[in-house]
Coordinates of C-alpha atoms in Angstrom, one line a residue:
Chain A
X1 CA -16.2 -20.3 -32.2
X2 CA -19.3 -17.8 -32.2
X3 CA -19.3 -14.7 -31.3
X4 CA -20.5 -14.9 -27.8
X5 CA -18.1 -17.8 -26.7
X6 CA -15.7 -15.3 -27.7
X7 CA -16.7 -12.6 -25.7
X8 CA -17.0 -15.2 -22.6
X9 CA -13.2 -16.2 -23.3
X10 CA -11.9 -13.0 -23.3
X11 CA -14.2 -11.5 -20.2
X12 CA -12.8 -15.0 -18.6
X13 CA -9.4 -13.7 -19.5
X14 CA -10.1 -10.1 -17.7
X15 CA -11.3 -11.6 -15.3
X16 CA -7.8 -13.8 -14.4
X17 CA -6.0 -10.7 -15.1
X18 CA -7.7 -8.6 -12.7
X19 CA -7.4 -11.3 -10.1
X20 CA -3.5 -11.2 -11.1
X21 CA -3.2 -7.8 -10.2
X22 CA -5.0 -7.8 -7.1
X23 CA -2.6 -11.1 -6.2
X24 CA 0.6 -8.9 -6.9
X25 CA -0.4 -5.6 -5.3
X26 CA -0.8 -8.6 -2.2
X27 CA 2.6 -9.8 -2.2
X28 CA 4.5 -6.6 -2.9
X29 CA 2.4 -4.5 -0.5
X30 CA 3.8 -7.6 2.0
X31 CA 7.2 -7.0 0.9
X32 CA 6.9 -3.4 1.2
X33 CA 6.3 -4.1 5.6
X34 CA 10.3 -4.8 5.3
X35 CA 11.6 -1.2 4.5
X36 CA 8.7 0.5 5.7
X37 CA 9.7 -1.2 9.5
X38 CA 13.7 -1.3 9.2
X39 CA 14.2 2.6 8.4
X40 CA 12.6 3.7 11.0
X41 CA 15.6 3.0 13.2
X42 CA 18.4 4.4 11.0
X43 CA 19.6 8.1 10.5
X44 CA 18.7 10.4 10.2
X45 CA 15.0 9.4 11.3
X46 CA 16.5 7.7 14.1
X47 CA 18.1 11.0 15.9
X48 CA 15.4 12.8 14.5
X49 CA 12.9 10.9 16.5
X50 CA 15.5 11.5 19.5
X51 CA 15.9 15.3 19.4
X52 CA 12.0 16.0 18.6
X53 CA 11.0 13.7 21.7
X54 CA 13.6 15.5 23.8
X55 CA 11.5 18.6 23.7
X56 CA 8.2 17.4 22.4
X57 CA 7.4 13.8 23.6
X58 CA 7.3 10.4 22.2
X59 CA 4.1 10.9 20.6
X60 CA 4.6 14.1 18.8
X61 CA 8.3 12.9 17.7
X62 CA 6.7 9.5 16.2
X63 CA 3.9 11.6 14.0
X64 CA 6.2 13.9 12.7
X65 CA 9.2 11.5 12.0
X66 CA 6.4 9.6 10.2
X67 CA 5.6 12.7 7.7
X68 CA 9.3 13.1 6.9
X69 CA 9.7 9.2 6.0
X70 CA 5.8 8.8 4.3
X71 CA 7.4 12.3 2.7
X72 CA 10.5 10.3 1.0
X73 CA 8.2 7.2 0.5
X74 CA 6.0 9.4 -1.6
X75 CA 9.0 10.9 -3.6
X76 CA 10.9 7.2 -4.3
X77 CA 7.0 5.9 -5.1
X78 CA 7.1 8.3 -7.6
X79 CA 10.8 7.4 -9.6
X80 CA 9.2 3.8 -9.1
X81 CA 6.6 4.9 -11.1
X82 CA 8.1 6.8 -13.8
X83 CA 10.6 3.7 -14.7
X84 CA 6.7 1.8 -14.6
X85 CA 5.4 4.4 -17.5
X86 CA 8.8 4.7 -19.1
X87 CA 8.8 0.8 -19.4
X88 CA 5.4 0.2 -20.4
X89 CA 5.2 3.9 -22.9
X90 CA 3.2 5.3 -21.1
X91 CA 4.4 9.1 -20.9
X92 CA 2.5 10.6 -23.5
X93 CA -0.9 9.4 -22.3
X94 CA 0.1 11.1 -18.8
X95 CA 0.2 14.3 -20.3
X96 CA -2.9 14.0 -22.1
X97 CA -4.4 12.9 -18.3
X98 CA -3.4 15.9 -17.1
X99 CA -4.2 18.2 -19.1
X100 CA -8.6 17.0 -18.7
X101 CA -8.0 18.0 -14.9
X102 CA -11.8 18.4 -14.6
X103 CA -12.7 14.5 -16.1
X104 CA -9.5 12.9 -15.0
X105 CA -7.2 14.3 -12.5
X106 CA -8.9 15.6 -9.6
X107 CA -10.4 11.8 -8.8
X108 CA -6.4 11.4 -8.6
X109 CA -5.8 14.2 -6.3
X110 CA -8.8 14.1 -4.0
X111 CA -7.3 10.1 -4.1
X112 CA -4.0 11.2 -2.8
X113 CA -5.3 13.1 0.2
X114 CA -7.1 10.3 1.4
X115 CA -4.4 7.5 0.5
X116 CA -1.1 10.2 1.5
X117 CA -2.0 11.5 4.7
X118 CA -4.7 9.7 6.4
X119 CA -3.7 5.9 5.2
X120 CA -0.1 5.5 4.8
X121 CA 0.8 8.2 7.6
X122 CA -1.5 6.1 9.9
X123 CA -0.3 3.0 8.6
X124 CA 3.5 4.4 9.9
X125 CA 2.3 5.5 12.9
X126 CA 0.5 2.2 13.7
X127 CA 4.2 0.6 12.8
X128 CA 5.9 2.6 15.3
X129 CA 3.3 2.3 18.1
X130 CA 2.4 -0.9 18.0
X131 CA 4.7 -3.2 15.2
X132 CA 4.9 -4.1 11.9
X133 CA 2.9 -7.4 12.2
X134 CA -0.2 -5.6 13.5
X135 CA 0.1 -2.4 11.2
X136 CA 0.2 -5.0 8.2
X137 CA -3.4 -6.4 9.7
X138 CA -5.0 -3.8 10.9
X139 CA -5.4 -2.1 7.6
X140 CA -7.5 -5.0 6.5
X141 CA -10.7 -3.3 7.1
X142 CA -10.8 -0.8 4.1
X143 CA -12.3 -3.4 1.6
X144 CA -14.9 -3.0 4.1
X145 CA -15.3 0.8 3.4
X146 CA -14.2 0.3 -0.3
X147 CA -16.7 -1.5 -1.5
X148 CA -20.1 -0.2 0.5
X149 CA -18.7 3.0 -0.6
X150 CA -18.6 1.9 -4.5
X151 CA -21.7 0.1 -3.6
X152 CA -23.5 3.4 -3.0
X153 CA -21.9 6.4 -5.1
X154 CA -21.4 4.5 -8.4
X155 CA -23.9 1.3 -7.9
X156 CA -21.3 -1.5 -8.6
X157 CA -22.5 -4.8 -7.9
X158 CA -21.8 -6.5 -4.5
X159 CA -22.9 -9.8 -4.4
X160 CA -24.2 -11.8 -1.5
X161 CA -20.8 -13.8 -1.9
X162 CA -18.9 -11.1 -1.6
X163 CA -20.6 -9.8 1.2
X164 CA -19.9 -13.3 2.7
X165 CA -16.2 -12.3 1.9
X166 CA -16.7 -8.7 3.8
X167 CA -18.2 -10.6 6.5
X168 CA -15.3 -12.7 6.9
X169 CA -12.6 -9.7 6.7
X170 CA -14.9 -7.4 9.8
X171 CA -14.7 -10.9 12.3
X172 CA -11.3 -11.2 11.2
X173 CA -10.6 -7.1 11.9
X174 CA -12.5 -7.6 15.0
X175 CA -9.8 -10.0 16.1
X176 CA -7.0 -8.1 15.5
X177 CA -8.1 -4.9 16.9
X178 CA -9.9 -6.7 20.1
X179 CA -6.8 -9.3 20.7
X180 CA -4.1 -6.6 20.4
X181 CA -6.1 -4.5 22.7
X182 CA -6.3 -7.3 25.3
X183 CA -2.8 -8.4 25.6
X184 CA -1.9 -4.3 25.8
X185 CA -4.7 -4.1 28.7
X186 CA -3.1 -7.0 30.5
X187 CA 0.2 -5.1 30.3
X188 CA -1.2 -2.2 31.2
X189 CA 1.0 -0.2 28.4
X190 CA -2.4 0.9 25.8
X191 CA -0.7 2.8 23.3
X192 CA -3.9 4.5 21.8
X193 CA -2.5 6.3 18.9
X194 CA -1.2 2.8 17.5
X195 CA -4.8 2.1 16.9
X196 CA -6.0 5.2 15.8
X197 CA -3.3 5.0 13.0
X198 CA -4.2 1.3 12.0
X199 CA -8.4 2.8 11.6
X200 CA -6.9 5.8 9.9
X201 CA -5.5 3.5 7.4
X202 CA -8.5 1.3 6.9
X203 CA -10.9 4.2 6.5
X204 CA -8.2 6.0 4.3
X205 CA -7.4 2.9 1.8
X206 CA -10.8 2.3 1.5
X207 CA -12.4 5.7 0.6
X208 CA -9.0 6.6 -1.9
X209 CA -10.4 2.7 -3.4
X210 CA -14.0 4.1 -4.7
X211 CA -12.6 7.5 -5.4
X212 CA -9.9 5.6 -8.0
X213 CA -12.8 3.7 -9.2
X214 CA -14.4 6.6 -9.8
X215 CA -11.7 8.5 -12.0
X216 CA -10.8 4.7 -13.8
X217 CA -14.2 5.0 -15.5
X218 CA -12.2 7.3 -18.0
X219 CA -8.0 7.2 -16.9
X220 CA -5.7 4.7 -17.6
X221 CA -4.6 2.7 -14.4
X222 CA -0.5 3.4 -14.5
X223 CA -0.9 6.9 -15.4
X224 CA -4.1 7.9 -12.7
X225 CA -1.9 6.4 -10.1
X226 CA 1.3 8.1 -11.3
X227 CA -0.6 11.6 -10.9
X228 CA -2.0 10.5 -7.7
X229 CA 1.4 10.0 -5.9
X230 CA 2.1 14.1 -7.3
X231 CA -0.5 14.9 -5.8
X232 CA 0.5 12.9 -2.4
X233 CA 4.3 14.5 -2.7
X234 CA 2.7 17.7 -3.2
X235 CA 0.5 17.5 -0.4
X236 CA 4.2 16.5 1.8
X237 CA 6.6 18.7 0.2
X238 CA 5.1 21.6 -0.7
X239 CA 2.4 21.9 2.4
X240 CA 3.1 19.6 5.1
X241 CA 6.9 19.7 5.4
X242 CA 7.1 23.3 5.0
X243 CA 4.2 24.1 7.5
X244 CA 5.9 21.7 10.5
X245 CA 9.0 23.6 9.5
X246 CA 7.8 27.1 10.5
X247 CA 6.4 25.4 13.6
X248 CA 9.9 25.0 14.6
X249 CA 10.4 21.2 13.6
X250 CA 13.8 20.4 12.2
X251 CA 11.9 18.8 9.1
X252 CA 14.7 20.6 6.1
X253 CA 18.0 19.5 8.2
X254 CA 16.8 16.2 8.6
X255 CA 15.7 16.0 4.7
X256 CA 19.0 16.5 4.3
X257 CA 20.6 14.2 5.9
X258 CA 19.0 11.6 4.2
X259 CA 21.8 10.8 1.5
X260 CA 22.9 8.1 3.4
X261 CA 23.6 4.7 1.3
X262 CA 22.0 2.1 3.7
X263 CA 19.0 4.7 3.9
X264 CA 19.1 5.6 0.5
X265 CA 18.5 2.0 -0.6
X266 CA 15.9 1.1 1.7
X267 CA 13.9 4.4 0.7
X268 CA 14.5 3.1 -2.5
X269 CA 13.4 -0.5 -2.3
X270 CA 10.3 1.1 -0.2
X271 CA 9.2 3.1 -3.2
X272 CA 9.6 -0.3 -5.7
X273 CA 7.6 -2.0 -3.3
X274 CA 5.2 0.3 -3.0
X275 CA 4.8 2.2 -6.2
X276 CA 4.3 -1.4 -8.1
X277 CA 2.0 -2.6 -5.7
X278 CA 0.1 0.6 -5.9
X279 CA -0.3 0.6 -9.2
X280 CA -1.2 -3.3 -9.1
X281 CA -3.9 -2.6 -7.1
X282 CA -5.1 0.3 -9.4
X283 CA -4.6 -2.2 -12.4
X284 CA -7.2 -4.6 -10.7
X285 CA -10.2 -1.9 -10.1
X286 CA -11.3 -1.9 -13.6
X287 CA -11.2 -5.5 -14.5
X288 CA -13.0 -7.0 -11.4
X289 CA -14.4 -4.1 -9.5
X290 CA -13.0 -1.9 -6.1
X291 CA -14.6 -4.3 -3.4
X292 CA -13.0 -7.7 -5.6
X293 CA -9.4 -5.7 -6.3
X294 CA -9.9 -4.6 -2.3
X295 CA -10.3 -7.8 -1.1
X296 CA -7.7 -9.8 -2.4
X297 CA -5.4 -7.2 -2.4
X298 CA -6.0 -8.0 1.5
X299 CA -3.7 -11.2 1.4
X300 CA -0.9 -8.2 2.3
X301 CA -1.6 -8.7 5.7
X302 CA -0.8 -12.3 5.3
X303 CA 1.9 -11.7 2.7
X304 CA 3.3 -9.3 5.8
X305 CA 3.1 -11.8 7.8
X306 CA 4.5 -14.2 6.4
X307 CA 7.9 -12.0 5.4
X308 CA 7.9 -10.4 8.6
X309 CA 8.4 -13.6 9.8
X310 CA 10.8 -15.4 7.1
X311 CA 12.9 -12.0 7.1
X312 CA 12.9 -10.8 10.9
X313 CA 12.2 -14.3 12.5
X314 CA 9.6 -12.9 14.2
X315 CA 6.5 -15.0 15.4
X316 CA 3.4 -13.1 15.8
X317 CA 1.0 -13.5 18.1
X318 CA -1.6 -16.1 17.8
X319 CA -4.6 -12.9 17.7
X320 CA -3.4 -11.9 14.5
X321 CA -3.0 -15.2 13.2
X322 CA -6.5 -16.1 14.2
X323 CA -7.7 -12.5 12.7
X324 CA -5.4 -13.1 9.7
X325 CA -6.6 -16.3 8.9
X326 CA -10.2 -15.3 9.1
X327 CA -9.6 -12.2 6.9
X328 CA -7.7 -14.4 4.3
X329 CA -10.7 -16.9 4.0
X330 CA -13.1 -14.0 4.0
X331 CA -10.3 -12.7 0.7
X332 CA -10.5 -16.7 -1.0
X333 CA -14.4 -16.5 -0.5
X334 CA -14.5 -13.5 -3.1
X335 CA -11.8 -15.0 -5.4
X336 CA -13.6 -18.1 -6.3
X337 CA -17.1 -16.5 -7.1
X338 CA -18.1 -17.6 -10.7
X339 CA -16.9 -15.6 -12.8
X340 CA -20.5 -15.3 -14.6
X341 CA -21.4 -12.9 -11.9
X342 CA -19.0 -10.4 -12.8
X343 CA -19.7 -10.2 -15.9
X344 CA -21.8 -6.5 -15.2
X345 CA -19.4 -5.3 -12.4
X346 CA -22.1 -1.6 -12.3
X347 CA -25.6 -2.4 -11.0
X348 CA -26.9 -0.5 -13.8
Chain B
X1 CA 25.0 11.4 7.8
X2 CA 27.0 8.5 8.9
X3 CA 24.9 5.5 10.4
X4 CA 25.7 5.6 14.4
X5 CA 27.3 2.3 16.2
X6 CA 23.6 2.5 17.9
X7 CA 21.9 2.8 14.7
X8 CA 23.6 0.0 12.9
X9 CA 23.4 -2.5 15.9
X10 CA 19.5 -1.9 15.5
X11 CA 19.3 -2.1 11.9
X12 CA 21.6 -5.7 12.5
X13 CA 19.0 -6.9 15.4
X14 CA 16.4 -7.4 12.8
X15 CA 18.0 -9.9 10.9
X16 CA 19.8 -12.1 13.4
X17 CA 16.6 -14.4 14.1
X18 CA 15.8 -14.7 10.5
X19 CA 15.6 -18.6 9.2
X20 CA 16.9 -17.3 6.0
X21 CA 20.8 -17.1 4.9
X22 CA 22.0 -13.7 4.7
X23 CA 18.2 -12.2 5.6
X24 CA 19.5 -8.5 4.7
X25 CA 20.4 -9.2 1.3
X26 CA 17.7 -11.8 0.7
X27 CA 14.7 -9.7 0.8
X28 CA 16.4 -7.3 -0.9
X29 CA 16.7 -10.0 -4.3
X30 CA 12.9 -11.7 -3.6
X31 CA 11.7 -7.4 -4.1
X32 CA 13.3 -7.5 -7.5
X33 CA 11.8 -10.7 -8.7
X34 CA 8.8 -9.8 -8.0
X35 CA 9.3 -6.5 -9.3
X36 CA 10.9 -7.4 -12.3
X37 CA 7.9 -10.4 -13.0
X38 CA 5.1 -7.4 -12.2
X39 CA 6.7 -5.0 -15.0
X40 CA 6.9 -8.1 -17.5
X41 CA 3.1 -8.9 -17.1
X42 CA 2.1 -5.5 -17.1
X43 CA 4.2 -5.2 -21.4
X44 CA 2.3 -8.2 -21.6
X45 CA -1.1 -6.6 -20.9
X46 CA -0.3 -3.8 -22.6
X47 CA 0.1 -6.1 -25.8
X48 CA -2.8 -8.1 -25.2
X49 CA -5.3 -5.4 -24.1

């Protein structure tokens, strides 16, 4: 075999990988809609939510019961992680990442802002507001920001077939946000803020996508996303939590409370969930580019879906199966491009 | 804190529609598969990368 075919074969192979990556961040992000719904009703978030909406209203109780649990999400992400790094070696490379702060860690930091409190606090908020079926889907916008945004600050390649599969993944959006909408209007119960937190998550997954990018040119995947979830637990527990508590919020009782078992082990089981499809999802950037990774990692909503539906029996409404369904095909449409065309994922 | 009579009967709602046996538990063991198969590729990669 010369030497080209070689290279072909194993750029095939990165290729597959990449796609592998993007296909498990899917499926665990999915899984991760279980915890991420059920805790919301046990204690102590569920009195907490009580005695903040006593004084404060629903709204403000649902926001701020949201930064405590995206709080302990961050902090269970983050053991997730370490037995990731511990398993795969990976400790002594995190230390060289952050010591080059300037090259390599602040693309993780400025990451976590945009991924910690804009995306996943929005993503909870949409949850509570509006359900976990249509917080699952209405995320599935940001390959839409991911990729024109990696498009334009570091020129990688979006081909008129994956544009197809944007295309696909904005009517399918469209659908979700526009049928959800419709059916609130008829009931005459618009819970705005629901929304709001489904953009915020869209416009926040898809700018922490092209900032990862960015720092992956020289970071390795596990260990970039490992110093971006300090950075999101930082951003929590040392300035959020502490700031709601001197506005009089019972944020360090309730923290707490929190050694319960039952809560305990579905705080636990959301960090797996989402730590390893984080770092999935990071995995896949490099090998097949921010919109590709994006884009399949989009099958969540489906994935969400789909074990919303196996695990709570719930059947969702025939909006976001339509939207679903369109944003999935819009997903396949990038998965089978050639993979010829990605051989040069950087315009240049 | 101890889970309230209230809390628990939520918690139990979410599971009583579900087509799968023992729902609760269930999802629980399909997170660690998955897990476990994710952490298994990624020493592969590691290897082969």
């Amino acid at each position: 075999m010369d030497l080209q075919s070689l290279k072909k074969q194993e750029h095939q192979r990165r290729i597959r990988k990449g796609f592998m990556w993007a296909f498990f961040c899917a499926i665990l992000w999915g899984l991760w809609y279980i915890p991420g719904t059920v805790v919301w009703v046990l204690n102590p978030f569920d009195e907490m939510y009580g005695e903040i909406a006593a004084t404060n209203g629903d709204s403000t109780s649902l926001v701020i019961t949201a930064v405590l649990i995206t709080a302990f999400n961050a902090l269970t992400v983050i053991m997730a992680l370490m037995v990731w790094n511990g398993a795969l070696g990976k400790f002594g490379e995190m230390k060289r990442t952050i010591m080059e702060f300037k090259p390599c860690s602040r693309w993780f930091f400025l990451a976590s802002i945009f991924g910690g409190p804009i995306a996943i606090l929005g993503s909870f908020i949409s949850m509570g507001f509006v359900g976990g079926a249509f917080a699952a889907v209405a995320a599935l916008m940001y390959p839409v920001v991911g990729s024109i945004l990696a498009s334009k600050w570091y020129g990688e390649k979006i081909s008129k077939r994956a544009f197809v599969g944007i295309a696909f993944i904005i009517i399918g959006g469209i659908t979700i946000f526009g049928g959800g909408l419709l059916t609130e209007l008829g009931n005459g119960n618009i819970v705005w803020i629901g929304y709001i937190g489904g953009l915020m998550a869209a416009v926040g997954w898809g700018i922490e996508g092209a900032i990862a990018g960015k720092g992956l040119d020289i970071a390795e995947p596990d260990v970039g996303l490992t110093l971006r979830f300090v950075g999101e637990n930082i951003i929590w527990w040392i300035i959020a939590i502490p700031l709601l508590a001197i506005a009089g919020f019972p944020m360090i009782k309730y923290a707490l409370l929190v050694f319960e078992p039952l809560t305990m082990l579905l705080l636990i089981f959301a960090g797996i969930t989402f730590g390893f499809c984080y770092v999935t999802w990071y995995k896949s950037f490099p090998l097949i580019g921010v919109g590709r990774g994006q884009g399949i990692g989009n099958l969540y909503g489906l994935f969400a879906v789909v074990f919303i539906a196996l695990f709570f029996g719930d059947i969702p409404s025939w909006t976001i199966l339509v939207g679903g369904a369109l944003c999935l095909i819009g997903s396949s449409v990038m998965f089978s491009e050639d993979a010829g065309q990605l051989e040069s994922l950087r315009g240049e | 804190m101890v889970q309230t009579q209230a809390a628990m009967e939520a918690y139990n709602a979410y599971w009583v529609n579900s087509p799968v046996p023992a729902a609760e538990v269930m999802w629980m063991v399909v997170v660690l598969i998955v897990a476990i198969l994710a952490l298994w590729q990624a020493r592969t990669f590691v290897s082969q990368f």
